[in-house]
Amino acid sequence: MTSLDTLAGGARGGTLYGIGVGPGDVRYLTLRAAGLVRAVDIVAYFAKRGLPGNARRIVSPLMEAAREERRFEYPLTDEVPAESAEYQQQLGAFYRDTAASLAALLRAGKSVGLLAEGDPFFYGSFMHMWRRLAGDFPVEVVPGVTGMSGCWTRANLPMTWGNDTLAVLPGTLGEEQLVDRLRRTDAAVIMKVGRNLGKVRRAVETAGLLSRAIYVERGTMQDERILPLADCSTPNGAYFAMVLIPGEGRRL
Ligand SMILES: C[S@@+](CC[C@H](N)C(=O)[O-])C[C@H]1O[C@@H](n2cnc3c(N)ncnc32)[C@H](O)[C@@H]1O
């Protein structure tokens, strides 16, 4: 019988792997992702200051004690607006330094698996490493189940029917822009809700969609919360939270 590790395939020295670890439940990792977490020389991950790192926490059941790890701690996350000079300067320097550290490991012949929540190419920090390193080193990206996929599954929400269009909107957009985009789509996913929850709720209400909107916090994780957006009265939500508005297209 073929073992799961054989099916998943191994890791090559000097290669960077962007490993999509899915929305939160370790059982939603792909075979390739789970195999690489076990096969690479070094598991690397990003983490917010003082926290264990969500992607690292997701793969905990797969990590062996001997596995070498590298933790890269963000100097800041959502404390200041992403448009501010401070954010751009600090995050830019952080990504530059992190890419240099990864490059040194790759040059030494190590295989490095950089964990990414959900899918690496979907609003992922991994992309900032890919941009800096893919020209000089072999890189393999392993797709993951996106956060939104995990959330609409757990919320039991079929999202797009027939010709429905789907808009994926960052909650960091201005309120007017959110309303405008929401009015021009059938279904919507609003990401990065966190500190934007109050504004997002107002925008959804102005667009006339509040009765259809569902708030999902930490979807597929142990402390998941799912409730109508209309019942969310606080101005802030969790960092891992999104709003889902299903389409109402053709049903046969
Ligand atoms: C920087 S983006 C990363 C997206 C990720 N690469 C993906 O494929 O879903 C972070 C945002 O994703 C959303 N998110 C990701 N996983 C989630 C989950 N399990 N539950 C709720 N929101 C999630 C939240 O809106 C969060 O602010």
CSV table of N, CA and C in Angstrom, one decimal, residues 75 151 188 193 196 218 222:
chain,number,residue,atom,x,y,z
A,75,PRO,N,6.9,43.3,13.4
A,75,PRO,CA,7.1,44.4,14.3
A,75,PRO,C,5.8,45.1,14.7
A,151,CYS,N,-14.8,29.1,6.1
A,151,CYS,CA,-15.9,29.8,6.8
A,151,CYS,C,-17.3,29.5,6.2
A,188,ALA,N,-20.8,38.3,-1.6
A,188,ALA,CA,-19.6,39.0,-1.2
A,188,ALA,C,-18.9,38.3,0.0
A,193,VAL,N,-11.8,41.8,8.8
A,193,VAL,CA,-12.9,42.6,9.5
A,193,VAL,C,-12.3,43.2,10.8
A,196,ASN,N,-12.4,46.8,11.8
A,196,ASN,CA,-13.2,47.4,10.9
A,196,ASN,C,-14.7,47.0,11.0
A,218,ARG,N,-12.8,33.0,13.4
A,218,ARG,CA,-12.0,31.8,13.6
A,218,ARG,C,-12.7,30.5,13.0
A,222,GLN,N,-11.1,25.8,17.0
A,222,GLN,CA,-11.8,25.3,18.1
A,222,GLN,C,-12.8,26.3,18.7
